[in-house]
Amino acid sequence: MTFPSTARVVIIGGGVVGVSALYHLAKAGWSDCVLLEKNELTAGSTWHAAGNCPNFAANYGILNMQRYSLELYRGLGDEVDYPINYNVTGAIRLAHSHERMMEFERVRGMAAHMGLTMDMCTPDELRQHFPFLETHDLEGGLWDPLDGDIDPSQVTQALANGARAHGATILRFTPATGVTRSNGEWIVHTEKGDIRCDYVVNAAGYYAARVGDWFLPHGGRKVPMTVMSHQYFLTEAIPEVEAWTKEHGRKLPLLRDVDSSYYLRQDTYSLNLGPYERNCRAAWVNADDPMPDDFSFQLYPDDLDRLEWYIMDAMERVPLLGSQGVQRNINGPIPYAPDGLPMVGPMPGVPNAFEAHSFTFGIAQGGGAGKVLSEWIMHGHTEWDMWSVDPRRFTDYTDPQYNLGKALETYGHEYAMHFPHHEWSAARDKKRSPVHERLLADGAQMGVYGGWERANWFAKPGDETSEEATHTWNRNGPWERRVREEVEVVRDGVGIIDICGFSRFELSGAGAAEWLRGRVSGALPKVGRMNLLYFPDTRGHVLTEMSCVRHDEDHFTLITAAAAQWHDFEVLWRHLPEELTLVDRTRETNSLLVTGPKSRDLLAGLSDADLSLGWLTHQNATVAGRSALLLRVSFAGELGWEVHASPEDTPAIYDAIRGAGATPFGMYALNSMRIEKGYLTWKGDLSTDYSLLETGLNRFVRFDKEQDFPGKEALAAEAEKGPLKQRVTLVVEPGEQDAPYMAAVFANGKRVGEVTSSAYGYRLDAAIAIAMIETDAAKPGTQLAVEVFGKQLSATVQDTSCLWDPGNIRIRA
Ligand SMILES: Cc1cc2nc3c(=O)[nH]c(=O)nc-3n(C[C@H](O)[C@H](O)[C@H](O)COP(=O)(O)OP(=O)(O)OC[C@H]3O[C@@H](n4cnc5c(N)ncnc54)[C@H](O)[C@@H]3O)c2cc1C
């Protein structure tokens, strides 16, 4: 084969993920793509993976990606004429507690929403699936009939076969050695020659951080990942397992004891035990333990002592496990991002470069990851919103110490439940507000928002603030009474919240306004005013929302969510003409919100601002003698001002406002109030899963604009036909829990949509949910049901999304 000197896409890394990306690109017609593998395909983590392929995931995006992979794998062998050992054995998950059963109910509901059947089980039913199981201390479990195990090498080779059949090229034993950029093209270097290409993909598995460093001179960042050592061992053959298999003509289902933190599965006639141990270990993190240049097909030394507690626990659960000795142990490298989810999508800061790495379940997710990545490269967007794996979700707060702390925590809690009021404790305080200590002194219980520490609620002396108290799915906890009080203070008096970390970009230069008009669906604010701007993708789906403050004809500040910092900067920067200037000023300013009917009176005593200026205006003024930008808006839906000031001036301003009588409130109270007001959250209600019209943003879409903003044509076509879905606000029977993200909504027993956010509204004393539902079921007054942890709660479609102060009288006061 002649060495290809050009390609459309070069993928670095021939594990299951890189090969799947190549397969999906080639199958979609992008055959002019090359994959470089430094050794043989599968030489990285893929060759030694256990090959378990679950559907189950608590995260909707991951569940969807795994569902897709499994569907693909079931037909792949035939499609590409490459037989694959794929045992669809089904799997049971065990629950030791009521809370765990609730988690299973939640995932069962999400899975059903995407067409998958999983069944809740009693302990007896678990034993019917897996007869060698001790169940006396179990609450029950979950059965997924489509779980199983696949041969990781075979599935990779099958994908490679498919990719080659569609014309793609795979170069084995061809390490990439670096990249350069010239005339808008990438040049990927190898010892055999250079390849010029339009797009490059880092799919280098546990070498992804090293490959990522090549992109530092091109705007890249240090890849936030840690390599962990992960083990499983195989027993000798167990006669009882052999006898059962022969009698039933199939393998035992996979078993996951998630509360004890291990899986157990049959391998021929032996058992394979794989724990995620608390006392886990990272590899290659110190200078005296450097990562070797080549670790192809290698393993770490056995470290079974670390697994002792898990082995003993599993032997009590399945006594047969102890009947035979260990035949073989596998201890291999597995890459972990700080949150344990993979990174798939655009490489932050670098043009035409993508990533697909840091997979902890890469065999189960590889198929889906290939689909997602190929869509991103080919179309610039993905069919499903994939923010949960977007590499831009981590910003400048990651560093080796953070990555390590989070990786150890995440690995050790791989199967942990993610309760809505629980905050993980590792590697905290990466970004603190200038009034952090003051918040703590007032009893703040902190949470992390895009790396920033913010108060969730304020405890009073004697309140329960233990981590254990947050181990509940229920709305009710020690915080609830305080959240209600905080809301009442804002409703009746004046509250202050420190919302540090708002992302903030300054856009300027002759022609800035005209350019911005061509990127957003709506109109820009007039000078001196502010409004919301929506950025559609080319399908007219919601890419993001920014608050736009217009200082001058061609001078703007764009403010967005803390978590959106890198994502939203790129939404602007990737299309920015050379003559315009875009500066990220996030670190330079801190934001406070002072809100409530008495906020004007309070600020009047501290500020020279003209507090009679109307809603959606802004002005530079002083507060407590310090300079600040005042925005007349309140996400709480009361009279109020955001006070934006430098970190140096913020403490004095905060002290003056607190001293004048404002009560601090937290994010839980703010969320309760924003949902009553119908204000939307980014990556909850606002996502690329839905169009602007489905999201009900019609008044922000100006079809009569002369600018061809992205998605204009698609939105016009949709407007003509009428959107298929519609955002509605539901008042839900209160129940004990708020409806989780993607909780299914039913009309007369038929699925008609899903919840995108929910909270209890303490001013209205009502459980509120924002949902996307089929247009037919969206009429005000329609009676629906929302499935909340397995219970069907009745819900009514409201005639407005703004349930609190629908006339905006309070906010305009
Ligand atoms: C013990 C163990 C058990 C596991 N069990 C499971 C399981 O049951 N189910 C599951 O879903 N996942 C499991 N995993 C995780 C799974 O192995 C990984 O998530 C998956 O293999 C990742 O695939 P990948 O393609 O991202 O990376 P890799 O398989 O590591 O592939 C990366 C490739 O890039 C190549 N490369 C690196 N640098 C270069 C370069 N400069 N030029 C060219 N090529 C380069 C490497 O040689 C390698 O082949 C397990 C992992 C371990 C350690």
PDB file of N, CA and C in Angstrom, residues 436-490:
ATOM      1  N   HIS A 436     -16.027  34.230  49.557  1.00  0.00           N
ATOM      2  CA  HIS A 436     -16.191  32.831  49.965  1.00  0.00           C
ATOM      3  C   HIS A 436     -16.234  32.677  51.491  1.00  0.00           C
ATOM      4  N   GLU A 437     -15.261  33.271  52.162  1.00  0.00           N
ATOM      5  CA  GLU A 437     -15.190  33.105  53.622  1.00  0.00           C
ATOM      6  C   GLU A 437     -16.407  33.713  54.308  1.00  0.00           C
ATOM      7  N   ARG A 438     -16.901  34.811  53.738  1.00  0.00           N
ATOM      8  CA  ARG A 438     -18.085  35.448  54.328  1.00  0.00           C
ATOM      9  C   ARG A 438     -19.301  34.527  54.203  1.00  0.00           C
ATOM     10  N   LEU A 439     -19.387  33.839  53.058  1.00  0.00           N
ATOM     11  CA  LEU A 439     -20.510  32.914  52.848  1.00  0.00           C
ATOM     12  C   LEU A 439     -20.427  31.782  53.869  1.00  0.00           C
ATOM     13  N   LEU A 440     -19.233  31.244  54.039  1.00  0.00           N
ATOM     14  CA  LEU A 440     -19.065  30.153  55.002  1.00  0.00           C
ATOM     15  C   LEU A 440     -19.448  30.618  56.409  1.00  0.00           C
ATOM     16  N   ALA A 441     -19.045  31.839  56.743  1.00  0.00           N
ATOM     17  CA  ALA A 441     -19.359  32.358  58.077  1.00  0.00           C
ATOM     18  C   ALA A 441     -20.867  32.461  58.284  1.00  0.00           C
ATOM     19  N   ASP A 442     -21.606  32.617  57.202  1.00  0.00           N
ATOM     20  CA  ASP A 442     -23.068  32.687  57.294  1.00  0.00           C
ATOM     21  C   ASP A 442     -23.716  31.301  57.210  1.00  0.00           C
ATOM     22  N   GLY A 443     -22.899  30.248  57.170  1.00  0.00           N
ATOM     23  CA  GLY A 443     -23.459  28.886  57.171  1.00  0.00           C
ATOM     24  C   GLY A 443     -23.627  28.273  55.797  1.00  0.00           C
ATOM     25  N   ALA A 444     -22.972  28.867  54.789  1.00  0.00           N
ATOM     26  CA  ALA A 444     -23.187  28.361  53.420  1.00  0.00           C
ATOM     27  C   ALA A 444     -22.792  26.902  53.281  1.00  0.00           C
ATOM     28  N   GLN A 445     -23.635  26.135  52.619  1.00  0.00           N
ATOM     29  CA  GLN A 445     -23.338  24.757  52.223  1.00  0.00           C
ATOM     30  C   GLN A 445     -23.035  24.839  50.733  1.00  0.00           C
ATOM     31  N   MET A 446     -21.772  24.562  50.397  1.00  0.00           N
ATOM     32  CA  MET A 446     -21.321  24.915  49.054  1.00  0.00           C
ATOM     33  C   MET A 446     -21.561  23.805  48.024  1.00  0.00           C
ATOM     34  N   GLY A 447     -21.701  24.239  46.776  1.00  0.00           N
ATOM     35  CA  GLY A 447     -21.779  23.319  45.646  1.00  0.00           C
ATOM     36  C   GLY A 447     -20.848  23.821  44.554  1.00  0.00           C
ATOM     37  N   VAL A 448     -20.571  22.972  43.554  1.00  0.00           N
ATOM     38  CA  VAL A 448     -19.629  23.345  42.497  1.00  0.00           C
ATOM     39  C   VAL A 448     -20.391  23.590  41.195  1.00  0.00           C
ATOM     40  N   TYR A 449     -20.121  24.728  40.584  1.00  0.00           N
ATOM     41  CA  TYR A 449     -20.768  25.119  39.328  1.00  0.00           C
ATOM     42  C   TYR A 449     -19.675  25.526  38.347  1.00  0.00           C
ATOM     43  N   GLY A 450     -19.379  24.645  37.402  1.00  0.00           N
ATOM     44  CA  GLY A 450     -18.316  24.942  36.445  1.00  0.00           C
ATOM     45  C   GLY A 450     -17.001  25.218  37.161  1.00  0.00           C
ATOM     46  N   GLY A 451     -16.741  24.509  38.234  1.00  0.00           N
ATOM     47  CA  GLY A 451     -15.500  24.690  38.986  1.00  0.00           C
ATOM     48  C   GLY A 451     -15.603  25.739  40.083  1.00  0.00           C
ATOM     49  N   TRP A 452     -16.631  26.577  40.052  1.00  0.00           N
ATOM     50  CA  TRP A 452     -16.775  27.656  41.041  1.00  0.00           C
ATOM     51  C   TRP A 452     -17.567  27.168  42.243  1.00  0.00           C
ATOM     52  N   GLU A 453     -17.144  27.607  43.407  1.00  0.00           N
ATOM     53  CA  GLU A 453     -17.861  27.278  44.639  1.00  0.00           C
ATOM     54  C   GLU A 453     -18.947  28.329  44.867  1.00  0.00           C
ATOM     55  N   ARG A 454     -20.185  27.859  44.948  1.00  0.00           N
ATOM     56  CA  ARG A 454     -21.293  28.763  45.274  1.00  0.00           C
ATOM     57  C   ARG A 454     -22.102  28.175  46.423  1.00  0.00           C
ATOM     58  N   ALA A 455     -22.807  29.025  47.127  1.00  0.00           N
ATOM     59  CA  ALA A 455     -23.644  28.533  48.231  1.00  0.00           C
ATOM     60  C   ALA A 455     -24.900  27.882  47.650  1.00  0.00           C
ATOM     61  N   ASN A 456     -25.195  26.656  48.089  1.00  0.00           N
ATOM     62  CA  ASN A 456     -26.470  26.033  47.714  1.00  0.00           C
ATOM     63  C   ASN A 456     -27.577  26.473  48.653  1.00  0.00           C
ATOM     64  N   TRP A 457     -27.256  26.507  49.934  1.00  0.00           N
ATOM     65  CA  TRP A 457     -28.206  26.962  50.951  1.00  0.00           C
ATOM     66  C   TRP A 457     -27.424  27.356  52.190  1.00  0.00           C
ATOM     67  N   PHE A 458     -28.084  28.065  53.081  1.00  0.00           N
ATOM     68  CA  PHE A 458     -27.422  28.536  54.294  1.00  0.00           C
ATOM     69  C   PHE A 458     -28.011  27.821  55.503  1.00  0.00           C
ATOM     70  N   ALA A 459     -27.143  27.068  56.180  1.00  0.00           N
ATOM     71  CA  ALA A 459     -27.590  26.349  57.370  1.00  0.00           C
ATOM     72  C   ALA A 459     -27.573  27.290  58.567  1.00  0.00           C
ATOM     73  N   LYS A 460     -28.480  27.006  59.493  1.00  0.00           N
ATOM     74  CA  LYS A 460     -28.477  27.768  60.757  1.00  0.00           C
ATOM     75  C   LYS A 460     -27.872  26.872  61.837  1.00  0.00           C
ATOM     76  N   PRO A 461     -27.415  27.454  62.928  1.00  0.00           N
ATOM     77  CA  PRO A 461     -26.810  26.625  63.984  1.00  0.00           C
ATOM     78  C   PRO A 461     -27.747  25.478  64.361  1.00  0.00           C
ATOM     79  N   GLY A 462     -27.188  24.295  64.466  1.00  0.00           N
ATOM     80  CA  GLY A 462     -27.980  23.112  64.840  1.00  0.00           C
ATOM     81  C   GLY A 462     -28.511  22.337  63.645  1.00  0.00           C
ATOM     82  N   ASP A 463     -28.472  22.924  62.454  1.00  0.00           N
ATOM     83  CA  ASP A 463     -28.954  22.195  61.268  1.00  0.00           C
ATOM     84  C   ASP A 463     -28.023  21.025  60.955  1.00  0.00           C
ATOM     85  N   GLU A 464     -28.611  19.970  60.438  1.00  0.00           N
ATOM     86  CA  GLU A 464     -27.836  18.791  60.015  1.00  0.00           C
ATOM     87  C   GLU A 464     -27.128  19.128  58.694  1.00  0.00           C
ATOM     88  N   THR A 465     -25.829  19.037  58.686  1.00  0.00           N
ATOM     89  CA  THR A 465     -25.102  19.374  57.455  1.00  0.00           C
ATOM     90  C   THR A 465     -24.170  18.237  57.021  1.00  0.00           C
ATOM     91  N   SER A 466     -24.429  17.036  57.524  1.00  0.00           N
ATOM     92  CA  SER A 466     -23.526  15.923  57.176  1.00  0.00           C
ATOM     93  C   SER A 466     -23.729  15.498  55.724  1.00  0.00           C
ATOM     94  N   GLU A 467     -22.704  14.863  55.179  1.00  0.00           N
ATOM     95  CA  GLU A 467     -22.789  14.339  53.819  1.00  0.00           C
ATOM     96  C   GLU A 467     -23.873  13.258  53.752  1.00  0.00           C
ATOM     97  N   GLU A 468     -23.987  12.459  54.811  1.00  0.00           N
ATOM     98  CA  GLU A 468     -24.960  11.352  54.832  1.00  0.00           C
ATOM     99  C   GLU A 468     -26.380  11.884  54.653  1.00  0.00           C
ATOM    100  N   ALA A 469     -26.633  13.064  55.206  1.00  0.00           N
ATOM    101  CA  ALA A 469     -27.995  13.606  55.121  1.00  0.00           C
ATOM    102  C   ALA A 469     -28.403  13.891  53.673  1.00  0.00           C
ATOM    103  N   THR A 470     -27.419  13.986  52.798  1.00  0.00           N
ATOM    104  CA  THR A 470     -27.740  14.273  51.392  1.00  0.00           C
ATOM    105  C   THR A 470     -27.925  12.982  50.583  1.00  0.00           C
ATOM    106  N   HIS A 471     -27.779  11.839  51.234  1.00  0.00           N
ATOM    107  CA  HIS A 471     -27.919  10.574  50.518  1.00  0.00           C
ATOM    108  C   HIS A 471     -29.394  10.193  50.404  1.00  0.00           C
ATOM    109  N   THR A 472     -30.125  10.991  49.713  1.00  0.00           N
ATOM    110  CA  THR A 472     -31.558  10.782  49.534  1.00  0.00           C
ATOM    111  C   THR A 472     -31.987  11.358  48.193  1.00  0.00           C
ATOM    112  N   TRP A 473     -32.994  10.723  47.606  1.00  0.00           N
ATOM    113  CA  TRP A 473     -33.558  11.272  46.368  1.00  0.00           C
ATOM    114  C   TRP A 473     -34.644  12.296  46.693  1.00  0.00           C
ATOM    115  N   ASN A 474     -35.004  12.378  47.976  1.00  0.00           N
ATOM    116  CA  ASN A 474     -36.148  13.212  48.351  1.00  0.00           C
ATOM    117  C   ASN A 474     -35.827  14.699  48.341  1.00  0.00           C
ATOM    118  N   ARG A 475     -36.859  15.446  48.085  1.00  0.00           N
ATOM    119  CA  ARG A 475     -36.739  16.905  48.128  1.00  0.00           C
ATOM    120  C   ARG A 475     -36.497  17.356  49.565  1.00  0.00           C
ATOM    121  N   ASN A 476     -37.163  16.642  50.456  1.00  0.00           N
ATOM    122  CA  ASN A 476     -37.117  17.021  51.853  1.00  0.00           C
ATOM    123  C   ASN A 476     -35.802  16.582  52.493  1.00  0.00           C
ATOM    124  N   GLY A 477     -35.132  17.507  53.091  1.00  0.00           N
ATOM    125  CA  GLY A 477     -33.888  17.224  53.811  1.00  0.00           C
ATOM    126  C   GLY A 477     -33.657  18.421  54.700  1.00  0.00           C
ATOM    127  N   PRO A 478     -32.528  18.453  55.393  1.00  0.00           N
ATOM    128  CA  PRO A 478     -32.289  19.567  56.304  1.00  0.00           C
ATOM    129  C   PRO A 478     -32.340  20.924  55.613  1.00  0.00           C
ATOM    130  N   TRP A 479     -32.090  20.927  54.307  1.00  0.00           N
ATOM    131  CA  TRP A 479     -32.046  22.191  53.571  1.00  0.00           C
ATOM    132  C   TRP A 479     -33.422  22.772  53.314  1.00  0.00           C
ATOM    133  N   GLU A 480     -34.461  21.915  53.303  1.00  0.00           N
ATOM    134  CA  GLU A 480     -35.719  22.380  52.708  1.00  0.00           C
ATOM    135  C   GLU A 480     -36.329  23.559  53.464  1.00  0.00           C
ATOM    136  N   ARG A 481     -36.314  23.450  54.799  1.00  0.00           N
ATOM    137  CA  ARG A 481     -36.880  24.526  55.605  1.00  0.00           C
ATOM    138  C   ARG A 481     -36.143  25.841  55.326  1.00  0.00           C
ATOM    139  N   ARG A 482     -34.816  25.744  55.208  1.00  0.00           N
ATOM    140  CA  ARG A 482     -34.014  26.963  54.992  1.00  0.00           C
ATOM    141  C   ARG A 482     -34.233  27.524  53.590  1.00  0.00           C
ATOM    142  N   VAL A 483     -34.384  26.641  52.617  1.00  0.00           N
ATOM    143  CA  VAL A 483     -34.605  27.120  51.243  1.00  0.00           C
ATOM    144  C   VAL A 483     -35.936  27.886  51.198  1.00  0.00           C
ATOM    145  N   ARG A 484     -36.936  27.317  51.850  1.00  0.00           N
ATOM    146  CA  ARG A 484     -38.232  28.013  51.884  1.00  0.00           C
ATOM    147  C   ARG A 484     -38.078  29.392  52.533  1.00  0.00           C
ATOM    148  N   GLU A 485     -37.344  29.443  53.639  1.00  0.00           N
ATOM    149  CA  GLU A 485     -37.146  30.738  54.319  1.00  0.00           C
ATOM    150  C   GLU A 485     -36.408  31.726  53.406  1.00  0.00           C
ATOM    151  N   GLU A 486     -35.394  31.220  52.699  1.00  0.00           N
ATOM    152  CA  GLU A 486     -34.629  32.105  51.801  1.00  0.00           C
ATOM    153  C   GLU A 486     -35.523  32.654  50.697  1.00  0.00           C
ATOM    154  N   VAL A 487     -36.375  31.798  50.160  1.00  0.00           N
ATOM    155  CA  VAL A 487     -37.299  32.248  49.109  1.00  0.00           C
ATOM    156  C   VAL A 487     -38.249  33.308  49.679  1.00  0.00           C
ATOM    157  N   GLU A 488     -38.725  33.072  50.892  1.00  0.00           N
ATOM    158  CA  GLU A 488     -39.680  34.018  51.477  1.00  0.00           C
ATOM    159  C   GLU A 488     -39.042  35.384  51.726  1.00  0.00           C
ATOM    160  N   VAL A 489     -37.781  35.364  52.089  1.00  0.00           N
ATOM    161  CA  VAL A 489     -37.079  36.643  52.293  1.00  0.00           C
ATOM    162  C   VAL A 489     -36.996  37.397  50.968  1.00  0.00           C
ATOM    163  N   VAL A 490     -36.692  36.684  49.905  1.00  0.00           N
ATOM    164  CA  VAL A 490     -36.592  37.345  48.599  1.00  0.00           C
ATOM    165  C   VAL A 490     -37.980  37.820  48.148  1.00  0.00           C
TER     166      VAL A 490
END
